[in-house]
Short mmCIF file of C-alpha atoms and ligand atoms in Angstrom, two decimals:
data_model
loop_
_atom_site.label_atom_id
_atom_site.label_comp_id
_atom_site.label_asym_id
_atom_site.label_seq_id
_atom_site.Cartn_x
_atom_site.Cartn_y
_atom_site.Cartn_z
CA MET A 1 -55.17 39.13 -5.70
CA LYS A 2 -53.29 40.56 -8.56
CA VAL A 3 -54.95 40.07 -12.70
CA LEU A 4 -53.76 40.95 -15.81
CA SER A 5 -56.02 42.62 -18.17
CA VAL A 6 -55.02 41.83 -21.22
CA ALA A 7 -56.45 43.76 -24.00
CA SER A 8 -56.83 45.93 -27.28
CA GLU A 9 -58.39 48.87 -25.97
CA PHE A 10 -57.76 51.36 -22.86
CA TYR A 11 -60.08 54.18 -22.45
CA PRO A 12 -58.33 57.84 -22.44
CA LEU A 13 -55.43 56.00 -24.35
CA VAL A 14 -57.40 54.26 -27.05
CA LYS A 15 -60.92 53.49 -27.77
CA THR A 16 -62.68 52.89 -30.45
CA GLY A 17 -66.28 51.19 -28.95
CA GLY A 18 -67.08 50.37 -25.46
CA LEU A 19 -64.45 47.45 -24.84
CA ALA A 20 -61.92 50.42 -23.86
CA ASP A 21 -64.92 51.97 -21.82
CA VAL A 22 -65.25 48.62 -19.76
CA VAL A 23 -61.19 48.29 -19.91
CA GLY A 24 -60.65 51.84 -18.70
CA ALA A 25 -62.98 51.67 -15.85
CA LEU A 26 -62.48 47.44 -14.27
CA PRO A 27 -59.00 48.40 -12.42
CA GLY A 28 -60.98 51.65 -11.00
CA ALA A 29 -64.15 49.39 -10.02
CA LEU A 30 -62.55 46.20 -8.88
CA LYS A 31 -60.12 48.04 -6.53
CA GLY A 32 -63.15 47.95 -3.92
CA GLN A 33 -62.75 44.50 -4.30
CA ASP A 34 -58.95 43.92 -3.04
CA ILE A 35 -57.97 43.31 -6.62
CA GLU A 36 -55.50 45.28 -8.13
CA MET A 37 -56.37 44.91 -12.03
CA ARG A 38 -53.27 45.67 -14.82
CA PRO A 39 -54.03 46.34 -18.12
CA PHE A 40 -51.61 45.37 -20.33
CA LEU A 41 -52.23 46.75 -23.70
CA PRO A 42 -49.64 47.52 -27.36
CA GLY A 43 -47.80 50.37 -26.99
CA TYR A 44 -49.40 52.07 -30.14
CA ARG A 45 -48.52 55.63 -30.78
CA ALA A 46 -51.02 57.36 -29.31
CA VAL A 47 -50.81 54.85 -26.74
CA MET A 48 -46.49 55.77 -25.76
CA ALA A 49 -46.97 59.57 -26.52
CA ALA A 50 -49.78 59.73 -24.03
CA ALA A 51 -48.99 57.07 -21.01
CA GLU A 52 -47.41 58.45 -18.58
CA GLY A 53 -43.98 56.09 -19.42
CA GLY A 54 -42.08 53.98 -17.06
CA PRO A 55 -39.28 52.05 -17.27
CA ALA A 56 -38.03 48.93 -19.17
CA LEU A 57 -39.22 45.69 -17.25
CA LEU A 58 -38.08 42.83 -20.17
CA LYS A 59 -36.16 43.39 -23.22
CA LEU A 60 -37.57 40.69 -25.48
CA ALA A 61 -34.75 40.59 -28.65
CA ASP A 62 -37.20 39.61 -31.27
CA LEU A 63 -41.00 39.37 -30.88
CA PHE A 64 -42.17 38.68 -33.91
CA GLY A 65 -40.34 40.79 -36.74
CA GLY A 66 -38.65 43.68 -34.54
CA PRO A 67 -37.32 43.98 -30.54
CA ALA A 68 -39.71 44.90 -28.28
CA TRP A 69 -40.00 45.76 -24.38
CA ILE A 70 -42.96 45.61 -21.79
CA ARG A 71 -42.54 48.93 -20.21
CA SER A 72 -44.86 49.88 -17.04
CA GLY A 73 -46.76 52.91 -17.36
CA LYS A 74 -49.46 55.26 -15.77
CA SER A 75 -52.50 56.45 -16.62
CA GLY A 76 -54.37 58.57 -13.91
CA GLU A 77 -54.65 56.58 -11.00
CA ILE A 78 -54.08 53.37 -13.13
CA SER A 79 -50.81 51.18 -13.19
CA LEU A 80 -50.25 49.93 -16.75
CA LEU A 81 -48.25 47.34 -18.56
CA ILE A 82 -47.32 48.41 -21.84
CA LEU A 83 -45.69 46.42 -25.03
CA ASP A 84 -43.99 48.81 -26.54
CA ALA A 85 -43.12 46.83 -29.99
CA PRO A 86 -42.33 50.02 -33.05
CA HIS A 87 -41.98 47.99 -35.38
CA LEU A 88 -45.88 46.54 -35.03
CA TYR A 89 -47.72 49.30 -32.77
CA ASP A 90 -45.77 52.54 -33.90
CA ARG A 91 -48.50 53.85 -36.36
CA PRO A 92 -50.78 57.11 -36.24
CA GLY A 93 -54.74 56.58 -36.20
CA ASN A 94 -56.86 53.59 -35.43
CA PRO A 95 -55.36 50.46 -33.99
CA TYR A 96 -56.76 48.24 -35.74
CA LEU A 97 -56.79 49.92 -39.50
CA GLY A 98 -54.35 51.60 -42.29
CA PRO A 99 -54.95 54.86 -43.53
CA ASP A 100 -56.33 52.71 -46.78
CA GLY A 101 -58.99 51.71 -43.63
CA LEU A 102 -58.63 48.70 -44.26
CA ASP A 103 -57.13 46.07 -41.67
CA TRP A 104 -53.16 46.21 -41.26
CA PRO A 105 -52.06 43.13 -42.89
CA ASP A 106 -49.57 42.16 -40.22
CA ASN A 107 -52.37 42.00 -37.70
CA ALA A 108 -52.32 39.14 -36.76
CA GLN A 109 -48.32 39.39 -35.77
CA ARG A 110 -49.58 42.38 -33.98
CA PHE A 111 -51.92 40.74 -32.01
CA ALA A 112 -49.90 37.28 -31.46
CA ALA A 113 -47.13 39.17 -30.19
CA LEU A 114 -50.03 41.04 -27.43
CA ALA A 115 -50.49 37.37 -26.54
CA ALA A 116 -47.09 35.67 -26.55
CA ALA A 117 -45.59 39.19 -24.16
CA ALA A 118 -48.81 38.56 -21.58
CA ALA A 119 -48.29 35.03 -21.54
CA MET A 120 -44.58 35.53 -20.47
CA VAL A 121 -45.44 38.38 -17.98
CA ALA A 122 -48.78 35.48 -17.04
CA ARG A 123 -45.92 32.63 -16.53
CA GLY A 124 -43.47 35.57 -14.30
CA ALA A 125 -40.99 36.98 -16.54
CA VAL A 126 -41.05 40.50 -14.68
CA ALA A 127 -39.95 40.31 -11.49
CA GLY A 128 -43.21 41.07 -9.16
CA LEU A 129 -46.06 41.26 -11.33
CA ARG A 130 -47.38 37.11 -11.40
CA PRO A 131 -50.35 37.88 -11.17
CA ASP A 132 -52.63 35.25 -9.91
CA ILE A 133 -55.72 34.98 -12.83
CA ILE A 134 -55.19 36.54 -16.61
CA HIS A 135 -58.14 38.12 -17.57
CA ALA A 136 -57.97 38.32 -21.33
CA HIS A 137 -61.11 40.66 -23.38
CA ASP A 138 -61.18 39.28 -26.93
CA TRP A 139 -59.78 38.12 -29.66
CA GLN A 140 -56.67 40.20 -30.11
CA ALA A 141 -56.26 38.68 -26.32
CA GLY A 142 -57.31 35.57 -27.23
CA LEU A 143 -54.09 33.68 -28.06
CA VAL A 144 -53.16 34.34 -24.29
CA ALA A 145 -55.12 31.16 -23.26
CA ALA A 146 -52.92 28.61 -26.21
CA TYR A 147 -49.35 30.09 -25.59
CA LEU A 148 -49.87 29.07 -21.74
CA HIS A 149 -51.47 26.35 -22.25
CA TYR A 150 -49.37 24.87 -25.69
CA GLN A 151 -46.07 25.47 -23.65
CA ASP A 152 -44.25 24.23 -20.46
CA GLY A 153 -44.42 26.26 -17.30
CA ALA A 154 -46.67 26.47 -14.49
CA ARG A 155 -49.94 29.43 -15.23
CA PRO A 156 -52.47 30.81 -13.62
CA GLY A 157 -56.29 30.96 -14.41
CA VAL A 158 -57.19 32.74 -17.20
CA VAL A 159 -60.59 34.17 -17.99
CA MET A 160 -61.74 35.06 -21.37
CA THR A 161 -65.16 37.40 -21.89
CA VAL A 162 -65.95 38.08 -25.01
CA HIS A 163 -67.23 41.23 -26.02
CA ASN A 164 -68.18 40.87 -29.39
CA ILE A 165 -68.95 37.22 -31.23
CA ALA A 166 -68.93 39.38 -34.90
CA TYR A 167 -65.19 40.00 -34.85
CA GLN A 168 -63.61 36.55 -34.18
CA GLY A 169 -60.07 36.88 -35.50
CA GLN A 170 -59.35 34.62 -37.78
CA PHE A 171 -56.42 34.02 -39.90
CA SER A 172 -54.74 31.63 -42.65
CA ALA A 173 -53.39 28.01 -41.11
CA GLU A 174 -50.00 28.59 -42.56
CA LEU A 175 -49.38 30.81 -39.85
CA LEU A 176 -49.21 28.52 -37.21
CA ALA A 177 -44.54 28.10 -37.56
CA MET A 178 -44.96 31.92 -37.19
CA LEU A 179 -46.90 31.97 -33.55
CA GLY A 180 -44.39 29.55 -32.27
CA LEU A 181 -47.15 27.04 -31.33
CA PRO A 182 -46.63 23.35 -31.86
CA PRO A 183 -48.75 22.03 -34.45
CA GLU A 184 -51.08 19.83 -32.63
CA SER A 185 -52.61 22.96 -31.76
CA LEU A 186 -54.53 22.97 -34.36
CA SER A 187 -56.69 20.73 -33.89
CA ILE A 188 -60.51 21.34 -33.65
CA ASP A 189 -59.86 21.29 -29.74
CA GLY A 190 -57.40 23.73 -29.78
CA ILE A 191 -56.69 26.82 -32.01
CA ALA A 192 -58.40 25.02 -34.72
CA HIS A 193 -61.68 26.89 -36.42
CA HIS A 194 -63.17 26.21 -39.89
CA GLY A 195 -59.98 25.31 -41.34
CA GLN A 196 -58.07 28.59 -40.33
CA ILE A 197 -56.62 29.45 -36.53
CA GLY A 198 -58.96 30.83 -34.70
CA TYR A 199 -57.63 33.53 -32.20
CA LEU A 200 -61.11 34.38 -30.30
CA LYS A 201 -62.27 30.22 -31.15
CA ALA A 202 -58.14 29.22 -29.47
CA GLY A 203 -59.17 31.69 -26.03
CA LEU A 204 -63.12 30.18 -25.91
CA GLN A 205 -61.85 26.60 -26.17
CA LEU A 206 -58.96 26.74 -24.26
CA ALA A 207 -59.75 29.41 -20.83
CA ASP A 208 -60.94 28.19 -18.08
CA ARG A 209 -63.79 30.62 -17.51
CA VAL A 210 -65.31 32.59 -20.88
CA THR A 211 -67.70 35.49 -19.73
CA THR A 212 -69.63 37.97 -21.64
CA VAL A 213 -70.87 41.24 -21.47
CA SER A 214 -74.89 40.65 -20.05
CA PRO A 215 -76.32 37.65 -18.59
CA GLY A 216 -78.98 37.91 -21.82
CA TYR A 217 -76.77 37.96 -24.78
CA ALA A 218 -75.16 35.51 -22.36
CA ALA A 219 -78.01 33.56 -23.49
CA GLU A 220 -78.50 34.33 -27.32
CA LEU A 221 -74.87 33.10 -27.95
CA LEU A 222 -76.37 29.49 -27.49
CA SER A 223 -78.45 30.36 -29.97
CA ALA A 224 -77.78 29.40 -34.12
CA GLU A 225 -78.86 33.51 -34.93
CA PHE A 226 -76.52 34.81 -32.19
CA GLY A 227 -73.85 32.49 -32.16
CA MET A 228 -72.62 33.29 -35.54
CA GLY A 229 -71.04 29.78 -35.78
CA PHE A 230 -69.74 29.30 -32.67
CA GLU A 231 -73.05 28.15 -30.66
CA GLY A 232 -71.94 24.79 -30.73
CA LEU A 233 -68.73 25.26 -28.84
CA PHE A 234 -71.16 28.04 -26.00
CA ARG A 235 -73.37 24.48 -25.92
CA ALA A 236 -70.22 22.61 -25.01
CA ARG A 237 -68.29 25.27 -21.90
CA ALA A 238 -71.87 26.17 -20.67
CA GLY A 239 -71.32 25.00 -17.86
CA ILE A 240 -67.99 27.63 -17.83
CA MET A 241 -69.58 30.50 -19.31
CA SER A 242 -71.20 33.37 -17.51
CA GLY A 243 -73.25 37.20 -18.12
CA ILE A 244 -71.70 39.32 -16.06
CA LEU A 245 -73.32 43.08 -17.28
CA ASN A 246 -71.02 46.22 -17.89
CA GLY A 247 -70.87 49.16 -15.51
CA ILE A 248 -70.46 52.58 -16.42
CA ASP A 249 -67.65 55.12 -14.79
CA GLU A 250 -69.98 57.34 -12.62
CA GLU A 251 -67.24 59.85 -12.49
CA ILE A 252 -66.67 60.04 -16.13
CA TRP A 253 -69.77 60.44 -16.73
CA ASN A 254 -71.30 62.07 -14.43
CA PRO A 255 -74.21 64.86 -15.29
CA ALA A 256 -73.71 67.02 -12.16
CA THR A 257 -70.18 67.15 -13.07
CA ASP A 258 -68.96 66.72 -17.03
CA PRO A 259 -66.99 69.80 -18.46
CA GLN A 260 -68.33 68.36 -21.98
CA LEU A 261 -71.96 70.09 -21.15
CA ALA A 262 -73.72 73.73 -21.88
CA ALA A 263 -75.17 72.70 -18.35
CA SER A 264 -74.81 70.94 -15.61
CA PHE A 265 -78.29 69.36 -14.22
CA ASP A 266 -79.22 66.20 -11.68
CA ALA A 267 -81.93 63.97 -11.15
CA LYS A 268 -83.82 67.26 -9.58
CA HIS A 269 -83.22 70.42 -11.24
CA LEU A 270 -83.37 69.24 -14.98
CA ARG A 271 -83.91 72.53 -16.23
CA GLY A 272 -80.29 72.53 -17.66
CA ARG A 273 -81.23 69.97 -19.87
CA ALA A 274 -83.20 72.61 -22.29
CA ARG A 275 -79.39 74.71 -22.35
CA ASN A 276 -77.76 71.25 -23.72
CA LYS A 277 -80.40 69.86 -26.08
CA ALA A 278 -80.31 73.98 -27.27
CA ALA A 279 -75.98 73.05 -27.75
CA VAL A 280 -77.07 69.62 -29.52
CA GLN A 281 -79.21 71.50 -32.17
CA GLU A 282 -76.93 74.14 -32.64
CA ARG A 283 -73.69 71.34 -33.10
CA MET A 284 -76.14 69.71 -35.65
CA GLY A 285 -77.43 72.44 -37.18
CA LEU A 286 -81.45 71.90 -36.03
CA LYS A 287 -83.78 73.75 -35.69
CA GLN A 288 -83.84 75.39 -32.14
CA ASP A 289 -87.27 74.27 -30.76
CA GLN A 290 -87.93 72.85 -27.44
CA SER A 291 -90.87 71.12 -27.93
CA ALA A 292 -89.59 69.06 -30.64
CA LEU A 293 -88.27 65.62 -29.29
CA LEU A 294 -84.39 65.75 -30.15
CA PHE A 295 -84.09 61.97 -31.16
CA GLY A 296 -80.31 60.78 -30.59
CA ILE A 297 -77.71 58.02 -31.43
CA VAL A 298 -73.48 58.20 -30.41
CA SER A 299 -72.61 54.81 -31.82
CA ARG A 300 -70.28 52.84 -34.27
CA LEU A 301 -71.94 52.91 -37.63
CA VAL A 302 -71.87 49.44 -38.59
CA TRP A 303 -74.27 46.80 -39.98
CA GLN A 304 -74.93 45.77 -36.04
CA LYS A 305 -75.73 49.40 -35.13
CA GLY A 306 -79.02 49.12 -36.92
CA ILE A 307 -78.46 52.85 -38.55
CA ASP A 308 -79.78 51.40 -42.40
CA LEU A 309 -82.95 50.23 -40.33
CA MET A 310 -83.04 54.38 -38.86
CA LEU A 311 -82.59 55.53 -42.59
CA ALA A 312 -85.61 53.36 -43.21
CA SER A 313 -87.59 55.59 -40.30
CA VAL A 314 -86.98 58.77 -41.62
CA PRO A 315 -90.09 59.71 -42.56
CA SER A 316 -91.90 57.96 -39.18
CA LEU A 317 -89.57 60.36 -37.28
CA LEU A 318 -90.64 63.61 -39.42
CA ALA A 319 -94.13 62.34 -39.55
CA CYS A 320 -93.74 62.91 -35.41
CA GLY A 321 -92.40 65.73 -35.33
CA ALA A 322 -89.47 64.68 -34.54
CA GLN A 323 -85.74 65.35 -35.13
CA LEU A 324 -82.44 63.08 -35.68
CA ALA A 325 -79.36 64.03 -34.48
CA VAL A 326 -76.61 61.12 -35.69
CA LEU A 327 -72.29 61.61 -33.32
CA GLY A 328 -71.11 58.39 -35.67
CA THR A 329 -68.61 56.84 -37.96
CA GLY A 330 -67.62 53.67 -39.46
CA GLU A 331 -68.85 52.09 -43.01
CA PRO A 332 -68.71 54.77 -45.82
CA ALA A 333 -72.34 53.73 -46.86
CA ILE A 334 -73.14 54.49 -43.69
CA GLU A 335 -71.44 57.51 -43.93
CA ALA A 336 -72.96 59.03 -46.78
CA ALA A 337 -76.49 58.12 -46.19
CA LEU A 338 -76.36 60.42 -43.33
CA ARG A 339 -74.87 62.70 -44.62
CA ASP A 340 -77.44 62.97 -47.61
CA ALA A 341 -80.41 62.69 -45.41
CA ALA A 342 -79.42 65.11 -43.56
CA ALA A 343 -79.00 67.12 -46.88
CA ARG A 344 -82.27 66.55 -47.52
CA HIS A 345 -83.85 67.34 -44.43
CA SER A 346 -81.84 70.72 -42.74
CA GLY A 347 -83.09 71.36 -40.04
CA ARG A 348 -84.52 68.41 -38.75
CA ILE A 349 -81.88 65.90 -38.92
CA GLY A 350 -78.76 66.61 -38.31
CA CYS A 351 -74.86 64.38 -38.50
CA VAL A 352 -71.00 64.43 -37.27
CA ILE A 353 -69.52 61.90 -38.80
CA GLY A 354 -66.32 60.96 -37.05
CA PHE A 355 -65.26 60.20 -33.44
CA ASP A 356 -65.57 63.66 -30.61
CA GLU A 357 -66.22 62.18 -26.65
CA GLY A 358 -66.54 65.22 -25.79
CA LEU A 359 -70.23 65.77 -28.16
CA SER A 360 -70.95 62.30 -26.95
CA HIS A 361 -71.09 63.71 -23.64
CA LEU A 362 -73.35 66.69 -24.50
CA MET A 363 -75.22 64.35 -26.65
CA GLN A 364 -76.46 62.75 -23.98
CA ALA A 365 -77.32 64.86 -21.79
CA GLY A 366 -78.87 67.03 -24.72
CA VAL A 367 -80.91 64.69 -26.86
CA ASP A 368 -84.83 63.68 -25.01
CA ALA A 369 -84.30 60.36 -26.71
CA LEU A 370 -80.86 57.75 -27.38
CA LEU A 371 -81.99 55.58 -29.56
CA VAL A 372 -80.04 52.13 -30.19
CA PRO A 373 -81.47 49.95 -33.34
CA SER A 374 -79.23 47.83 -33.17
CA ARG A 375 -79.77 43.91 -34.68
CA PHE A 376 -77.60 42.55 -31.72
CA GLU A 377 -75.61 43.98 -28.55
CA PRO A 378 -73.85 42.79 -26.59
CA CYS A 379 -74.05 44.98 -23.99
CA GLY A 380 -74.21 48.76 -24.78
CA LEU A 381 -72.76 50.93 -23.03
CA THR A 382 -74.30 54.16 -25.32
CA GLN A 383 -78.01 53.26 -23.71
CA LEU A 384 -76.02 53.51 -19.78
CA TYR A 385 -74.45 56.71 -20.61
CA ALA A 386 -78.06 57.73 -21.78
CA LEU A 387 -79.82 56.69 -18.81
CA ARG A 388 -77.73 57.88 -16.23
CA TYR A 389 -78.14 62.00 -18.00
CA GLY A 390 -81.89 60.97 -18.33
CA ALA A 391 -81.72 60.47 -21.87
CA ILE A 392 -84.85 58.06 -22.36
CA PRO A 393 -82.98 55.06 -24.59
CA VAL A 394 -85.07 53.48 -27.47
CA VAL A 395 -83.11 50.20 -28.20
CA ALA A 396 -84.23 46.39 -29.11
CA ARG A 397 -84.84 43.53 -27.23
CA VAL A 398 -81.46 42.22 -27.48
CA GLY A 399 -78.29 41.01 -25.55
CA GLY A 400 -77.74 43.36 -23.45
CA LEU A 401 -80.65 46.32 -24.05
CA ALA A 402 -82.96 43.98 -23.18
CA ASP A 403 -81.32 43.23 -19.50
CA THR A 404 -81.05 47.27 -19.37
CA VAL A 405 -83.84 49.27 -19.87
CA ILE A 406 -87.54 49.06 -18.75
CA ASP A 407 -90.45 49.03 -21.05
CA ALA A 408 -92.59 52.56 -20.38
CA ASN A 409 -95.51 49.28 -21.20
CA PRO A 410 -98.86 49.57 -18.91
CA MET A 411 -98.20 47.79 -16.44
CA ALA A 412 -94.76 49.26 -16.09
CA LEU A 413 -95.69 52.93 -16.59
CA ALA A 414 -99.03 52.38 -13.73
CA ALA A 415 -96.27 50.94 -11.44
CA GLY A 416 -93.50 54.41 -11.99
CA VAL A 417 -91.04 51.62 -13.12
CA ALA A 418 -90.98 52.39 -17.01
CA THR A 419 -87.08 52.92 -17.73
CA GLY A 420 -87.48 53.65 -21.37
CA VAL A 421 -89.30 51.81 -24.78
CA GLN A 422 -88.48 48.31 -26.09
CA PHE A 423 -89.32 46.92 -29.36
CA SER A 424 -88.76 43.37 -30.12
CA ASN A 425 -87.72 41.68 -34.04
CA PRO A 426 -85.35 44.76 -34.91
CA ASP A 427 -86.74 46.14 -38.66
CA GLU A 428 -88.30 48.76 -39.72
CA ALA A 429 -91.80 48.26 -39.02
CA MET A 430 -91.06 48.06 -35.49
CA LEU A 431 -88.72 50.59 -34.65
CA GLN A 432 -91.29 53.04 -36.22
CA ALA A 433 -94.06 51.82 -33.86
CA ALA A 434 -91.35 52.44 -31.08
CA ILE A 435 -90.37 56.36 -32.84
CA ARG A 436 -94.38 56.97 -32.36
CA ARG A 437 -94.66 55.08 -29.59
CA THR A 438 -92.21 57.67 -27.85
CA ALA A 439 -93.47 59.90 -29.64
CA GLY A 440 -96.80 59.20 -27.90
CA LEU A 441 -95.25 59.49 -24.13
CA TRP A 442 -93.77 63.02 -25.71
CA GLN A 443 -96.86 64.46 -25.38
CA HIS A 444 -97.03 63.54 -21.93
CA LYS A 445 -94.99 65.51 -20.17
CA PRO A 446 -95.37 63.87 -15.99
CA ALA A 447 -94.87 60.59 -16.84
CA TRP A 448 -92.03 61.78 -19.46
CA ARG A 449 -90.15 63.47 -16.28
CA GLN A 450 -91.55 60.73 -13.72
CA MET A 451 -89.37 58.13 -16.74
CA GLN A 452 -86.04 60.66 -16.45
CA ARG A 453 -86.23 60.39 -12.93
CA ASN A 454 -86.38 56.09 -12.93
CA ALA A 455 -84.30 56.23 -15.60
CA MET A 456 -81.49 58.57 -13.41
CA ALA A 457 -81.92 56.45 -10.70
CA SER A 458 -81.09 53.11 -12.37
CA ASP A 459 -77.48 51.68 -11.28
CA VAL A 460 -75.60 51.32 -14.07
CA SER A 461 -72.50 51.11 -11.86
CA TRP A 462 -69.82 49.28 -11.65
CA HIS A 463 -70.43 47.86 -8.23
CA GLU A 464 -72.49 45.00 -8.42
CA PRO A 465 -70.21 43.27 -12.06
CA ALA A 466 -67.53 44.17 -9.92
CA ARG A 467 -68.46 41.83 -6.98
CA GLN A 468 -69.04 39.09 -9.56
CA TYR A 469 -66.17 39.28 -11.45
CA ALA A 470 -64.36 39.47 -7.98
CA ALA A 471 -66.07 36.32 -6.84
CA LEU A 472 -65.23 34.64 -10.42
CA TYR A 473 -61.54 35.20 -9.92
CA ARG A 474 -61.24 33.71 -6.64
CA SER A 475 -63.59 30.78 -7.50
CA LEU A 476 -60.90 30.30 -10.78
CA GLN A 477 -58.29 30.59 -8.10
CA LEU A 478 -59.50 28.67 -5.66
CA ALA A 479 -60.16 25.72 -8.38
CA ARG A 480 -57.25 25.93 -9.50
CA ALA A 481 -55.33 25.10 -6.27
CA LEU A 482 -56.91 22.14 -5.56
CA ILE A 483 -55.56 20.67 -9.11
P1 ADP B 501 -69.38 49.02 -29.49
O1 ADP B 501 -68.71 48.92 -28.20
O2 ADP B 501 -69.92 48.35 -29.72
O3 ADP B 501 -68.85 50.61 -29.93
P2 ADP B 501 -71.07 50.16 -26.78
O4 ADP B 501 -72.50 51.25 -26.51
O5 ADP B 501 -70.61 49.28 -25.76
O6 ADP B 501 -71.35 49.80 -28.36
O7 ADP B 501 -69.40 50.96 -26.80
C1 ADP B 501 -69.61 52.61 -27.51
C2 ADP B 501 -68.69 53.42 -27.36
O8 ADP B 501 -67.92 54.57 -27.70
C3 ADP B 501 -69.51 54.92 -26.02
O9 ADP B 501 -68.62 54.84 -25.34
C4 ADP B 501 -70.02 55.74 -27.14
O10 ADP B 501 -70.23 57.19 -26.48
C5 ADP B 501 -68.80 56.03 -27.73
N1 ADP B 501 -68.84 56.21 -28.99
C6 ADP B 501 -69.19 55.98 -30.28
N2 ADP B 501 -69.72 56.32 -31.01
C7 ADP B 501 -68.85 57.05 -30.83
C8 ADP B 501 -68.30 58.92 -31.78
N3 ADP B 501 -68.81 59.31 -32.74
N4 ADP B 501 -68.07 59.55 -31.16
C9 ADP B 501 -67.43 59.43 -29.86
N5 ADP B 501 -67.49 58.68 -29.15
C10 ADP B 501 -68.21 57.56 -29.88
C1 GLC B 502 -68.17 45.59 -27.79
C2 GLC B 502 -69.76 45.57 -27.91
C3 GLC B 502 -70.83 46.41 -26.80
C4 GLC B 502 -69.93 46.34 -25.37
C5 GLC B 502 -68.77 46.44 -25.80
C6 GLC B 502 -68.22 46.17 -23.97
O1 GLC B 502 -68.03 46.01 -28.58
O2 GLC B 502 -70.43 45.80 -29.06
O3 GLC B 502 -72.74 45.66 -26.97
O4 GLC B 502 -71.24 47.23 -24.37
O5 GLC B 502 -68.40 45.48 -26.31
O6 GLC B 502 -68.60 45.09 -23.75
#
């Protein structure tokens, strides 16, 4: 079975968050299920430079204002399709933002182009590459479902995955003519969303199946608190919706072989962690102290991630004798507040503002506990990397965080199954209580070691998620064959 995966990020070529990791790992994970997944992504400058470019398979004379080519490409073992459209993508840096830190003004065109070109491939425009299923990720790929719905011709089934409902891709209704979609598409049953064009809305409304990245988030999306205006749509479509947990790439994230670490280790030989802890302390300007409980954060610095709650909890953390190391990039105000906290508590709090893949690995290997105080979290990958690296995850009890961490409550400790610490209602008081509880656990080294061993034995692989995606694709293909 052939699946075309359409997304705006792909690890290792272009990454701002977990979407890239998931899109990058799925093709390898699905091979074992006899599924040939081909990612289709925009030819940003970095992608054109890094992907082993292949020949043009199709030329489009005019795709939203300029010529474009669909090219084959390769990243490691994975065969790609790349939309080479220099007028839309030949730009430096972040895939969504210009040098001023604002969205590119033509993002509506940039991602409509991705969807329109994907729809052509879906209908067999590239010889030999007609997919059985289209798997669209997030708002950037949402219009694929619309192009397939409103234009004539046989089409494959469409699966739409929402990785984060906060990013909806809303644009002015005046752009409808530019999109090349018919006037009737701008309706409540189509792409209209609160008087605008909604790219994610289009995908959620018109796809054959909707998934999100954890069962917990799938349930939360039905509520006004988490649905962010889409709860009604999700309730209406609950019958075709499911949550499939993300996995992690266990080759890239393997503490026994990871080249980014100061020392390798595994569940039986945890001693190497001490050298990684020392390396993190050095890199973050923290006092060299193996006995201090070292908390870490690796995160986009946005409201979702609750970093402000962490900043408000600094006094409690310091009162426990702990240290804090933060790696992140995002909103300037949060970046400034972190720098300020590091300056005021030099040696106890350290931060690196920026995106640093190598350091993110070292952090997982060196911190004692990884904090994820998110207000909402569709799945979350950093707590999965933490589990694998024996960093105890301390997480808000939301979405995928709730689904993946077993809280060290008295029963779980007695049963010897705890893998981390959870706290409810992400707010300052709850986070502070969780920090104190973690510090208490840190005092009992045998119990801590047991938690580390449990964490490292957690199944965070793609094995079961890949099986579930494969089953979903197959059942959709069967359902469409019966139409
Ligand atoms: P989200 O997709 O919401 O950002 P996830 O936890 O799913 O959250 O994925 C985040 C991914 O981005 C992880 O691979 C994490 O290691 C990585 N990451 C986040 N911030 C940074 C950073 N500043 N430097 C390096 N990697 C980062
Ligand atoms: C989103 C979510 C995150 C999830 C990631 C990959 O960015 O915020 O929770 O892990 O997508 O699915």
